[in-house]
XYZ file of C-alpha atoms in Angstrom:
642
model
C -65.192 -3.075 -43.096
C -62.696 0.500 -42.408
C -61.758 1.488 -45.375
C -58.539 2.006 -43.768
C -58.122 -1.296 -43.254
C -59.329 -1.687 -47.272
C -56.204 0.152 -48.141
C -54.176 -2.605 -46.004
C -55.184 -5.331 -47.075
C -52.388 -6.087 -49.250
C -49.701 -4.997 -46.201
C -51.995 -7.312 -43.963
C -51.758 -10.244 -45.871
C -47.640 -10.213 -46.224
C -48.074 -9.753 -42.246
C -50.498 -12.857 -41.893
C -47.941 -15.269 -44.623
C -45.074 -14.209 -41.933
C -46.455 -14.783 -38.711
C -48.921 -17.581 -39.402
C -46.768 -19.711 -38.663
C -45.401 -18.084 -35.019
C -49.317 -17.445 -34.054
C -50.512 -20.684 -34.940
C -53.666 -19.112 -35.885
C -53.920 -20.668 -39.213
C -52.828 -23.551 -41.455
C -49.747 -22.876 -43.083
C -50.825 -24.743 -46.217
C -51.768 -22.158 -49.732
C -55.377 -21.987 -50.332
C -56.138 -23.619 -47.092
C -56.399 -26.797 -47.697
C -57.751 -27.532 -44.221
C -60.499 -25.820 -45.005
C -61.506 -27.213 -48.309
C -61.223 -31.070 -46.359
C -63.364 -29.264 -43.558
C -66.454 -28.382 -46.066
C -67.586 -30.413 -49.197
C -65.931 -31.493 -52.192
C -67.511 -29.917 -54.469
C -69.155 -26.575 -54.678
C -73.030 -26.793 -54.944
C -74.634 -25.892 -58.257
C -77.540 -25.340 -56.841
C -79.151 -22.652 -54.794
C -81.516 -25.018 -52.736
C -78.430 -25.605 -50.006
C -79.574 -22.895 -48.490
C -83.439 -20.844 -47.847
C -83.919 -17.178 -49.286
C -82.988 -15.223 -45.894
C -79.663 -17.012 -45.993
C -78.380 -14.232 -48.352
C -78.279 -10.733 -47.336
C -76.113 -8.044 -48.746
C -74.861 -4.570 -47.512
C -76.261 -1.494 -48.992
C -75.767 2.463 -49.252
C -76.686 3.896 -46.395
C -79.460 5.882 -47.364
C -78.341 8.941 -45.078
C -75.584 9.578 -47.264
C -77.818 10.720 -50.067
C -80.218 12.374 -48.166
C -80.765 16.501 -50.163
C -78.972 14.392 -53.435
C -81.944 14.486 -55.509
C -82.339 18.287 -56.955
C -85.832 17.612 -57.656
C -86.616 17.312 -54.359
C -84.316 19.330 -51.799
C -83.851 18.418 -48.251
C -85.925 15.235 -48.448
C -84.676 11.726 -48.869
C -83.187 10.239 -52.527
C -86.275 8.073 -52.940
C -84.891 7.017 -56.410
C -82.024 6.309 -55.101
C -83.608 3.876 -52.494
C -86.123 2.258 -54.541
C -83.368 1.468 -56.714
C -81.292 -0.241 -54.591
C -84.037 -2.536 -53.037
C -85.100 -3.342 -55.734
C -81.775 -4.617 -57.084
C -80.820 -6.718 -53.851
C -84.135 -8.038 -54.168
C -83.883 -9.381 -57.974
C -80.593 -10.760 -56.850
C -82.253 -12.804 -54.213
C -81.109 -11.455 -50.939
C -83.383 -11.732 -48.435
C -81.732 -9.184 -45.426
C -80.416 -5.788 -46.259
C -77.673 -4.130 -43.870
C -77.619 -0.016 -43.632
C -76.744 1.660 -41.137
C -77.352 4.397 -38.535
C -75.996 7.806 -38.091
C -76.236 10.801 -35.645
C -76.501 14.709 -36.501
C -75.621 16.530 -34.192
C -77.569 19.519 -32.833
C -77.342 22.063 -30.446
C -79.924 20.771 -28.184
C -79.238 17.429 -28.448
C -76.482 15.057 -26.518
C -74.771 12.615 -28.172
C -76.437 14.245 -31.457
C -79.915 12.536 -32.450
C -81.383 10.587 -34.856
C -83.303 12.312 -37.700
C -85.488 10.010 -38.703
C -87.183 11.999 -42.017
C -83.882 10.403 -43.873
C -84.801 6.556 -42.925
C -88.327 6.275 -42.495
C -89.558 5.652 -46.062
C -86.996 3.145 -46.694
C -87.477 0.780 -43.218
C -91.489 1.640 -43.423
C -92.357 0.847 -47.012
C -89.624 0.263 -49.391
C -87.819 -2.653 -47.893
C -90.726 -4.297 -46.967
C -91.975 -3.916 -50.686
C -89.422 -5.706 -51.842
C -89.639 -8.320 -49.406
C -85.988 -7.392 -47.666
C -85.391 -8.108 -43.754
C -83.429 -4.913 -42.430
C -80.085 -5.521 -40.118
C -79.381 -2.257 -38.627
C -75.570 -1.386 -37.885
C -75.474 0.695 -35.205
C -71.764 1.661 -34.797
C -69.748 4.762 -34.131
C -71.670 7.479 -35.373
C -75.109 6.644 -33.522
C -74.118 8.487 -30.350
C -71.763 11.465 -31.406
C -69.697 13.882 -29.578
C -69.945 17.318 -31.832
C -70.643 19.573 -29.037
C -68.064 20.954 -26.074
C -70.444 19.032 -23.384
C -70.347 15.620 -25.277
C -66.607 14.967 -24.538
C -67.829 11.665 -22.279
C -69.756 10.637 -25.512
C -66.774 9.999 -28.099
C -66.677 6.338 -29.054
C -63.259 6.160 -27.612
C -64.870 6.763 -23.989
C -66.283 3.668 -24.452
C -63.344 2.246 -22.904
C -63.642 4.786 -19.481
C -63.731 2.695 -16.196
C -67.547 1.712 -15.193
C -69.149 4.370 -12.727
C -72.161 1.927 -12.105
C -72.740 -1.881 -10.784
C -73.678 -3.091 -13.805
C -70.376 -2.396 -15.265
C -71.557 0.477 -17.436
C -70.182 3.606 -18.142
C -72.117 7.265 -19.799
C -71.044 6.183 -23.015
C -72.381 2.558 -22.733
C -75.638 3.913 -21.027
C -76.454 6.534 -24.192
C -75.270 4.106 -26.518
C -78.145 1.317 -24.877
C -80.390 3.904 -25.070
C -80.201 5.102 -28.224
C -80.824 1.620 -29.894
C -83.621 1.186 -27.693
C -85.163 4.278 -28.986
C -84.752 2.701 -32.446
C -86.356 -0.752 -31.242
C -88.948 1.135 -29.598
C -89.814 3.453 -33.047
C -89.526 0.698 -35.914
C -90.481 -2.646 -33.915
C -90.444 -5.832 -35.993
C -89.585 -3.523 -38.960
C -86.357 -4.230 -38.169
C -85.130 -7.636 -38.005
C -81.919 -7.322 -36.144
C -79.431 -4.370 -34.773
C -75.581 -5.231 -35.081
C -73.815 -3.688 -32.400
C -70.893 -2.440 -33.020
C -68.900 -2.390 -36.012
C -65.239 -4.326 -36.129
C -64.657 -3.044 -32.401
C -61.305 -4.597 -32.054
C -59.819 -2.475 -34.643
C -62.331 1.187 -35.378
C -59.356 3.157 -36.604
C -56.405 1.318 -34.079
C -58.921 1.711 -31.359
C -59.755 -1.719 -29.958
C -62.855 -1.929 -27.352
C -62.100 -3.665 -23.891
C -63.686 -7.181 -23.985
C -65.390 -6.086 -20.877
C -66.824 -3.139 -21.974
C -68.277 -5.069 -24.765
C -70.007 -7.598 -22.211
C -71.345 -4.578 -20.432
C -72.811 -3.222 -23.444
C -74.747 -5.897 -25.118
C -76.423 -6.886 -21.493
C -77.628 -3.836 -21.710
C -79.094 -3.267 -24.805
C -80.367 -6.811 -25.154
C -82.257 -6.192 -21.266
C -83.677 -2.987 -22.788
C -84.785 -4.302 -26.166
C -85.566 -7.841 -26.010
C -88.176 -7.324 -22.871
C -90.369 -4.936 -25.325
C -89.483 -6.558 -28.365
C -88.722 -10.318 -28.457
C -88.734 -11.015 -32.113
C -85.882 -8.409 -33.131
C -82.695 -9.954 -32.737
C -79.461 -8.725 -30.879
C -76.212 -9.149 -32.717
C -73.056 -9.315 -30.939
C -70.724 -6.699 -33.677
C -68.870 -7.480 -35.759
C -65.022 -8.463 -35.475
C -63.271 -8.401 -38.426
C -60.641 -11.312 -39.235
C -57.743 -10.965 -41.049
C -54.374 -12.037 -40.994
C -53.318 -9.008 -39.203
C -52.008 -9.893 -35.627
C -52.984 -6.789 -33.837
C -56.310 -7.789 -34.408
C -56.396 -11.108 -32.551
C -59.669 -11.886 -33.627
C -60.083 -15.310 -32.284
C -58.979 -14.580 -28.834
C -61.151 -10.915 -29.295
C -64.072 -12.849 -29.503
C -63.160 -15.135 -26.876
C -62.319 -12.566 -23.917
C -66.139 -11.640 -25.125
C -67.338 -14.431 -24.324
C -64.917 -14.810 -20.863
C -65.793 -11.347 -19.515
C -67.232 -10.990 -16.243
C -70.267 -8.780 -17.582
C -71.144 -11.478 -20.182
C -70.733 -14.639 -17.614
C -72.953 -11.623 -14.708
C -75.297 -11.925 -17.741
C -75.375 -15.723 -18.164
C -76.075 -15.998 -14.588
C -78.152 -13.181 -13.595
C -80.434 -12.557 -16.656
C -82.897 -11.981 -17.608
C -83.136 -14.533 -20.016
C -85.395 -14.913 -23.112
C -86.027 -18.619 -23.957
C -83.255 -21.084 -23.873
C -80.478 -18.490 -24.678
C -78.128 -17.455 -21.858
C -76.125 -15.056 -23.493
C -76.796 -11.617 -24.301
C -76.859 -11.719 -27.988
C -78.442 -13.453 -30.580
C -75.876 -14.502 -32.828
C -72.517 -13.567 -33.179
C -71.197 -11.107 -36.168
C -67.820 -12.239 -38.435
C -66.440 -9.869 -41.249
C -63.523 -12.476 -42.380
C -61.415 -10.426 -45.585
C -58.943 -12.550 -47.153
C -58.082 -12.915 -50.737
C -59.029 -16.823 -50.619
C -62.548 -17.753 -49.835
C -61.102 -20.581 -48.128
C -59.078 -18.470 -45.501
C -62.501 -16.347 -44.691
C -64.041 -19.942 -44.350
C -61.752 -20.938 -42.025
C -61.872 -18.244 -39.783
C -66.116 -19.115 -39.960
C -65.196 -22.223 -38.633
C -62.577 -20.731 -35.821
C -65.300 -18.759 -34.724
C -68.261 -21.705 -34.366
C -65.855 -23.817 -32.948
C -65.184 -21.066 -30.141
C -68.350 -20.045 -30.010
C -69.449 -23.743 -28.621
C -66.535 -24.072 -26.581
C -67.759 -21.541 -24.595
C -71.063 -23.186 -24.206
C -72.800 -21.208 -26.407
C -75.253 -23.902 -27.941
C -78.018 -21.705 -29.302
C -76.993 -18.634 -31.482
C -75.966 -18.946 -35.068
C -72.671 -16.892 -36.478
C -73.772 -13.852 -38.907
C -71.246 -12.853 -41.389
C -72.759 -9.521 -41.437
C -69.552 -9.053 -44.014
C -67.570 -10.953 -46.320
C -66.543 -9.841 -50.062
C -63.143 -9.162 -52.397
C -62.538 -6.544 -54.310
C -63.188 -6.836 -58.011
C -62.090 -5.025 -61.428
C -61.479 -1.146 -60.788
C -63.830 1.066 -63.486
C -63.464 4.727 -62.553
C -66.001 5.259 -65.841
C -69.459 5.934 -65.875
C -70.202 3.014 -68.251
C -69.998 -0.625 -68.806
C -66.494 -0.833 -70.079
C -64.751 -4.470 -70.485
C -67.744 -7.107 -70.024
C -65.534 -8.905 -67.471
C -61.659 -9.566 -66.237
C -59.644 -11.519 -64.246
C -60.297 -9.743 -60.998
C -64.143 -9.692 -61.759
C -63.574 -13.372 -62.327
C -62.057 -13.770 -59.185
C -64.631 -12.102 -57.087
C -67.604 -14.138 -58.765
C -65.616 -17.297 -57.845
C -65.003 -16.585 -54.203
C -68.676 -15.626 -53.937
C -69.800 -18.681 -54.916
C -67.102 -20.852 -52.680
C -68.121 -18.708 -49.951
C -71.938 -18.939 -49.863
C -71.877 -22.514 -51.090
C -69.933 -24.030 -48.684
C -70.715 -21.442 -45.354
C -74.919 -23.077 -46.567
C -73.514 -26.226 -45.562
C -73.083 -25.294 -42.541
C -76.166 -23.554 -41.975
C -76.841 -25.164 -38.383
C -74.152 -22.424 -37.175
C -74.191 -19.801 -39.869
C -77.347 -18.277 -40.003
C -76.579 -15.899 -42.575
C -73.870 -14.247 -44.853
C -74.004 -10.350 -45.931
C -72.100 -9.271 -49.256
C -69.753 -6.271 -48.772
C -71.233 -4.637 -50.541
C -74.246 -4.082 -53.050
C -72.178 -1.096 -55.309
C -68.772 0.275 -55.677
C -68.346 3.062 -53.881
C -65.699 6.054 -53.183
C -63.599 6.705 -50.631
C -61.227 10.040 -50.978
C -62.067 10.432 -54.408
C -60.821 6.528 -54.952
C -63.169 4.041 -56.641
C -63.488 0.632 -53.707
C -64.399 -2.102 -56.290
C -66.132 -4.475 -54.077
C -69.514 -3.941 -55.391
C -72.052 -6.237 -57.435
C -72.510 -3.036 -59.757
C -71.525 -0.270 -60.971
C -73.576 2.866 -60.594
C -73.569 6.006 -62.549
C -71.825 7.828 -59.996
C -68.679 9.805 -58.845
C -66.670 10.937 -55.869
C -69.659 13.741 -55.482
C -71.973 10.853 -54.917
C -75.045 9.490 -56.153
C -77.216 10.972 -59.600
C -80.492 12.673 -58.605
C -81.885 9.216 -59.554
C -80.256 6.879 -57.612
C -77.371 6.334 -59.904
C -78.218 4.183 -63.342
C -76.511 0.566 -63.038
C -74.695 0.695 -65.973
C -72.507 -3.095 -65.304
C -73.384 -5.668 -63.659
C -70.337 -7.858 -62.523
C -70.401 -11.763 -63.063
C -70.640 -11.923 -59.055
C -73.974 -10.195 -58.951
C -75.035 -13.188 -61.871
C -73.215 -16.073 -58.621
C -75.018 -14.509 -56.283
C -78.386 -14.686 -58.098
C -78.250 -17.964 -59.399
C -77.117 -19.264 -55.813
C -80.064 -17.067 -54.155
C -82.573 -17.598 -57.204
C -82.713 -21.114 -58.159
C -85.185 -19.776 -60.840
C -84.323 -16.507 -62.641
C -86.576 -14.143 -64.025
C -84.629 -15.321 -67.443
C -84.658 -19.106 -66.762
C -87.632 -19.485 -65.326
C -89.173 -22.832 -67.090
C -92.902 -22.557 -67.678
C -95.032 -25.513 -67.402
C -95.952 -27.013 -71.156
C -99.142 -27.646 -70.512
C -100.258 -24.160 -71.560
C -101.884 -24.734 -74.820
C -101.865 -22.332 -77.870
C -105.295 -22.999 -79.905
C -108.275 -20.935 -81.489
C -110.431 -22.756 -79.263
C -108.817 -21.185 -76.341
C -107.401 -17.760 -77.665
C -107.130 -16.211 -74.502
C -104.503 -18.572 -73.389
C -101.361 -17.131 -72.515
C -99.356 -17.834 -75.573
C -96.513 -20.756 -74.302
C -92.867 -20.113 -76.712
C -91.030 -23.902 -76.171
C -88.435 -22.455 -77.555
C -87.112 -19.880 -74.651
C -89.941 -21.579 -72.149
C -91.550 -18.484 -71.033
C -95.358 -16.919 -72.058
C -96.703 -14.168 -73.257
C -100.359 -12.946 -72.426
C -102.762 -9.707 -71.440
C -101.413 -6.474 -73.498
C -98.126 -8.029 -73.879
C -99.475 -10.163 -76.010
C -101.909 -8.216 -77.808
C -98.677 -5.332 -78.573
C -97.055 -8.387 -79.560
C -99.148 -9.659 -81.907
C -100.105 -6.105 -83.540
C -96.856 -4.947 -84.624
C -94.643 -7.650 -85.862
C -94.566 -10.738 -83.233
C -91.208 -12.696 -83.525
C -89.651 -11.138 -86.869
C -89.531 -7.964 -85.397
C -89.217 -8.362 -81.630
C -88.173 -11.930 -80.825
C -89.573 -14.600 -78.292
C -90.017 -13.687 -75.122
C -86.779 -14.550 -72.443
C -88.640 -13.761 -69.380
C -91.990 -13.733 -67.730
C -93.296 -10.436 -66.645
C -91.649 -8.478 -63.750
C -91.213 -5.090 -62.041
C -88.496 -3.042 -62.818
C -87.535 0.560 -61.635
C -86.808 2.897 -64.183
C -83.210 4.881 -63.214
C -83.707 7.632 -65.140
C -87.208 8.451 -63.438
C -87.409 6.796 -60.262
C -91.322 4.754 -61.355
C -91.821 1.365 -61.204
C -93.802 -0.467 -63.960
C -94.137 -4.075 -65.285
C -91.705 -5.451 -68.102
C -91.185 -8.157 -70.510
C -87.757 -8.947 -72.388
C -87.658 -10.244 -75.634
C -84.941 -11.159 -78.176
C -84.752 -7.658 -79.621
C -86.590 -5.644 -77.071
C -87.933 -5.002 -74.045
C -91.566 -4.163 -73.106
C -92.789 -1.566 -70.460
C -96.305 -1.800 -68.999
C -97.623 1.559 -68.440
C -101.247 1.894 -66.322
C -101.876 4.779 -66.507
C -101.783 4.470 -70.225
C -104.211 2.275 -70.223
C -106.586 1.953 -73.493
C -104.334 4.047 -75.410
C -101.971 3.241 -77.969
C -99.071 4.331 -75.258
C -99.991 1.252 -72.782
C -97.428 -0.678 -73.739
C -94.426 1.150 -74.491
C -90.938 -0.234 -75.934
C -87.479 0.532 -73.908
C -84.721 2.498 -75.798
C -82.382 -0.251 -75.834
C -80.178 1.270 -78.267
C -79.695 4.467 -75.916
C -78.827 2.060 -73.175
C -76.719 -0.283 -75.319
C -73.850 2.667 -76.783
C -74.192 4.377 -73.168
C -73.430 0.980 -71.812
C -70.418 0.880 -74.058
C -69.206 4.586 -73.490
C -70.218 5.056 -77.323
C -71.494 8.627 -78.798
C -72.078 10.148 -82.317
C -71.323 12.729 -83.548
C -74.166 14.795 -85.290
C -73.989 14.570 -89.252
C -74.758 17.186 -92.045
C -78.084 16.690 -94.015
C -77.787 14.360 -97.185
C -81.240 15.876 -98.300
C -80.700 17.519 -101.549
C -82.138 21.348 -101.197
C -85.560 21.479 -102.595
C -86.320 21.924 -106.672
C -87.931 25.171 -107.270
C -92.195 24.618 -107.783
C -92.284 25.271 -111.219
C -95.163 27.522 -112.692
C -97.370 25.781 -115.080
C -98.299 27.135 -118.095
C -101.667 28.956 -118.470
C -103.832 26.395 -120.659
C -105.167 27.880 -123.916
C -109.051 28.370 -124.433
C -110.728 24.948 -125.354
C -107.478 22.458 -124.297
C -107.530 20.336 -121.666
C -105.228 20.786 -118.456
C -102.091 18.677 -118.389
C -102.141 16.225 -115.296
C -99.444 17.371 -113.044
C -96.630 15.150 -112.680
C -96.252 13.941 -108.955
C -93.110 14.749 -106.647
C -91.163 11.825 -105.970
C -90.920 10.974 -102.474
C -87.651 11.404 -101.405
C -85.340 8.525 -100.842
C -83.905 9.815 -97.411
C -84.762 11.892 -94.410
C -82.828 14.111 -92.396
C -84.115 14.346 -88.485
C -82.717 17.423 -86.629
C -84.039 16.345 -83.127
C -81.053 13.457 -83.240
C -79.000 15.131 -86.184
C -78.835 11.581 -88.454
C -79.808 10.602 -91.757
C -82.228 7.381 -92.592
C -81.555 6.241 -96.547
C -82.213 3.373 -98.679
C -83.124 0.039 -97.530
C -83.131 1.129 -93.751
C -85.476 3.923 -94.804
C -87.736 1.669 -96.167
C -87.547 -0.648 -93.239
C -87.965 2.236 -90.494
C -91.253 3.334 -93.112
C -92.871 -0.296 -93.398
C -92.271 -1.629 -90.167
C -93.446 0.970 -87.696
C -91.233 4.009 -88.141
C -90.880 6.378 -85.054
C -93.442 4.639 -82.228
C -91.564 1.330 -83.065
C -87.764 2.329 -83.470
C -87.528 5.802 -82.143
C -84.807 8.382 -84.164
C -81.783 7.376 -85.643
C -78.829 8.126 -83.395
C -76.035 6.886 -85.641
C -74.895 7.011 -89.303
C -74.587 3.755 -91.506
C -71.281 2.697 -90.385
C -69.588 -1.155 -90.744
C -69.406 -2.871 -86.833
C -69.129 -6.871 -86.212
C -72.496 -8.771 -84.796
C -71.812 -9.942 -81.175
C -74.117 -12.263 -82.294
C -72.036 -14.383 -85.209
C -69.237 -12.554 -85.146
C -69.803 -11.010 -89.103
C -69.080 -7.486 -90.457
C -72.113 -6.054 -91.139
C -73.617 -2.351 -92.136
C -75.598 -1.151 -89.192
C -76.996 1.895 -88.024
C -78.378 2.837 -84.438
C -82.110 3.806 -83.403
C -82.891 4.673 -79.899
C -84.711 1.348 -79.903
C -82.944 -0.618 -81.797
C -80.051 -1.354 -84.185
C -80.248 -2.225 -88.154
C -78.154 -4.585 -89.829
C -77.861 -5.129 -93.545
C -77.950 -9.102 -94.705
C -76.996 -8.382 -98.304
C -77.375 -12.873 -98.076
C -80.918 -12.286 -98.028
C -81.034 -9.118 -100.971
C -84.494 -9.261 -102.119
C -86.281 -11.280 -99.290
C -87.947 -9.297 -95.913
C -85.126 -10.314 -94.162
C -82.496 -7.996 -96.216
C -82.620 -5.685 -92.902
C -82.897 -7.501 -89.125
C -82.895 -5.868 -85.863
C -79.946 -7.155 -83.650
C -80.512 -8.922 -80.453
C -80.421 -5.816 -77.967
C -82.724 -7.615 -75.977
C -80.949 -10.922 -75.936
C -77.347 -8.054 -75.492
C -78.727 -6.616 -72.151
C -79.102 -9.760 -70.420
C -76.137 -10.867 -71.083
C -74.580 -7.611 -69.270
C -76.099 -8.578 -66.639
C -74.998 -12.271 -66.741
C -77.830 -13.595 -67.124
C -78.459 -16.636 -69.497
């Protein structure tokens, strides 16, 4: 997607309403009713339509944050890319999309690759995370910085051909330089789109020939040394717009002489003629069903032209949700957030049914993201992040939209949250070191989950469990480590505290929840009453005994200056009894009235970095005068899930 053509869209669409009809390009009927008779009748509700590397999603390109980490200059955001992957991953996608860029240098034509900012991520952290990498290779992988590299601007990809093969020095460094990148990652990466939205990179539309000439010879150069990595044709991008053309692009693709040279010439690999190994769509409309449509324009042409064999890849397909400008959570959802979760699901349900042609669809794109200082809402998240780009971290996902909780529950039939364990774990004495089986949220609890668990309050202070044990990446650090969410918590599995009392550790939900919320408080003055003078006791007289002295009272609250808060009465005594500063961490918040998302009541609460108090003056008297909300139960549901 050109963010150009972002900033269109809405100009676009009027365009496509009014000449629809002249072009004859699409049905004239709102919401596409054509469409919706074309594919099912009812959307899916259930993730099995379609297998795990059906869903991919577009990333950050991890050169762009490359020297943002201030911790560690000139070397790649590793935060920031463990981060990421490991998001996509718990939302199910299978295939990550990044792309390449040039730098240019002195000493190098066309600018070269530096590899220091890409390595990690293709070599180890995608593959941890079990994601398939699609490389876009577009514009910026041959560049044209220097006075010599004039023949090597992307426009001079449309200069006549100087060789048989229908190539030009563009198209010949171009070839090249993906072939260097097949050549250095191999199988690491899955497939290389060529080409991004060439009939329309900034008004500059590629010749259909050129095209032809291009992909014959990348796919010669990369397939003969590497079979298994796949060649995608680029992406054309299909809109309403009429300039673009984009059935009739793709077709004078697939009618160009270097393409049929290809088809009859070779060489070949296996039963596939053409030079590619799929085809790439980006269709952006506002209706799922008009970006469906144009899927089904483009199979249709695709086997009209006797192309039998490759699948369509919609490398790109997505709509813009709720614009948040804020570093925090702000409204949990809204009609355009709505909106975008519903044509997710529409989209991905119904392209899975047609899964013998689409062989897989990419979500533009994993985060929101700036462009000139403007927020482009068409992310799953929001990050913790700014026109300046990313925190040293990675930025800290601080909402998740209700289409990152579609996407999941179409990509993960079984979430982390709903995952259903089977009953026949059994709880007895006979068999203590059973993993511990809660019917009541379906999920276990064992090891030194279980034991922290067990030790320090169990269910009236933490909750049951509502997940099973996974790994999580910490955005405030960067390190990985197992957790466990509960009701009213959530807990952290630290190695290499092993043995200690610091193995298990509890997250600071509270910090998370008011940052989450764009909350703060202010510091408050000490309600300590200044200390009584010691008073001297009187010198006992010869032969009496000495009067017992007369304890101090403890006092009845506590002033902490590393948070600037108070801790009185019954919360005192709750904080004091129930595991005080390992357990609850400091106040950050005076006793102040809020209502419970929970029931909906007014209650008197006060905030702990782990935790939040709530007075039940129902229960006065009984240990369940002061609860601990459902923070655990709270951050889930920010992230949509149930």
């Amino acid at each position: 997607m050109r963010y150009p053509i972002y900033r269109r869209m809405v100009v676009v669409l009027i365009i496509w309403f009014l000449t629809s009809v002249i072009f004859g390009s699409f049905p004239t009927e709102p919401g596409n009713r054509a469409a919706q008779a074309f594919y099912a009748a009812d959307i899916p509700q259930k993730s099995s339509v379609a297998p795990p590397d059906f869903f991919g999603m577009v990333g950050r390109d991890p050169w762009y944050d490359f020297n943002s980490d201030p911790t560690n200059p000139n070397r790649p955001n590793l935060a920031m890319q463990e981060n990421m992957a490991q998001q996509i991953s718990l939302a199910g996608a299978r295939w990550v999309r990044i792309e390449f860029h040039a730098d240019a240098r002195s000493d190098a034509r066309g600018g070269f690759i530096d590899y220091s900012k890409i390595d990690v991520f293709i070599n180890e952290i995608a593959p941890r995370y079990g994601l398939k990498v699609l490389a876009l290779v577009g514009a910026d992988l041959v560049i044209a910085k220097n006075p010599n590299d004039t023949d090597l601007a992307y426009t001079r990809l449309n200069d006549n051909p100087d060789q048989p093969d229908g190539s030009n020095p563009y198209i010949r460094a171009f070839a090249g330089r993906v072939k260097e990148l097949s050549d250095r990652y191999g199988d690491k990466i899955g497939a290389y789109e060529i080409l991004n939205e060439a009939n329309n990179w900034y008004g500059f539309k590629a010749k259909a020939e050129n095209i032809g000439a291009l992909m014959s010879l990348i796919y010669a150069g990369v397939k003969t040394s590497h079979p298994n990595v796949k060649i995608i044709l680029g992406g054309t991008i299909a809109t309403g717009d009429p300039y673009l053309d984009h059935v009739s692009y793709l077709s004078d693709i697939y009618k160009s002489k270097t393409v049929q040279n290809y088809k009859e010439r070779g060489p070949h690999f296996g039963d596939n003629p053409f030079p590619f190994d799929g085809v790439a769509w980006h269709p952006y409309f506002t209706d799922a069903w008009d970006s469906l449509y144009t899927v089904d324009q483009a199979i249709t042409l695709m086997r009209q032209a006797g192309d039998k064999t490759n699948k369509l890849w919609v490398t790109e397909t997505g709509l813009a949700g709720a614009r948040d400008n804020r570093n925090c959570a702000g409204p949990q959802t809204t009609n355009e957030d709505d909106e975008q979760a519903q044509y997710l699901r529409i989209f991905y349900s119904y392209a899975a049914q047609r899964q013998a042609d689409v062989g897989a669809v990419f979500w533009f794109k994993f985060e929101d993201f700036y462009v000139n200082g403007q927020i482009i809402p068409m992310g799953l998240v929001h990050l913790s992040v700014n026109q300046n780009g990313y925190s040293p971290h990675g930025g800290k996902i601080v909402r998740y939209k209700p289409a990152y909780a579609a996407f999941q529950k179409l990509a993960l039939p079984n979430l982390p949250a709903d995952a259903i364990q089977p009953p026949a774990i059994q709880n007895s004495a006979a068999n203590p070191n059973a993993p511990y089986y809660f019917r009541e949220t379906g999920h276990t609890l064992s090891g030194p989950f279980l034991n922290y668990w067990l030790k320090n309050g169990g269910a009236d202070l933490f909750g049951l469990p509502l997940t099973e044990p996974y790994p999580e990446i910490d955005p405030g650090t960067g390190k990985a480590f197992t957790v466990q969410w509960f009701e009213r918590e959530r807990f952290e599995y630290h190695p290499e505290n092993a043995g200690s009392k610091y193995e298990v550790l509890l997250g600071l939900l509270g910090n998370e929840l008011i940052a989450r919320a764009c909350r703060s408080f202010e510091r408050a003055q000490s309600l300590v009453p200044p200390p009584m003078p010691t008073p001297i006791p009187p010198t006992p007289e010869k032969g009496k005994p000495t009067a017992t002295p007369v304890p101090t009272p403890k006092p009845d609250r506590l002033y902490f200056r590393e948070t600037g808060h108070n801790l009185r009465g019954v919360f005192k005594t709750y904080w004091e009894n129930r595991g005080g500063l390992a357990i609850f961490g400091y106040p950050t918040s005076e006793e102040f009235g809020e209502t419970n998302p929970a029931d909906g009541k007014f209650y008197t609460v006060q905030y702990f970095e782990r935790a939040r108090f709530e007075y039940h003056p129902e229960h006065n008297g009984t240990p369940y005068e002061v609860q601990l909300g459902l923070l655990g139960s709270q951050a889930l549901a920010a992230r949509f899930w149930k």
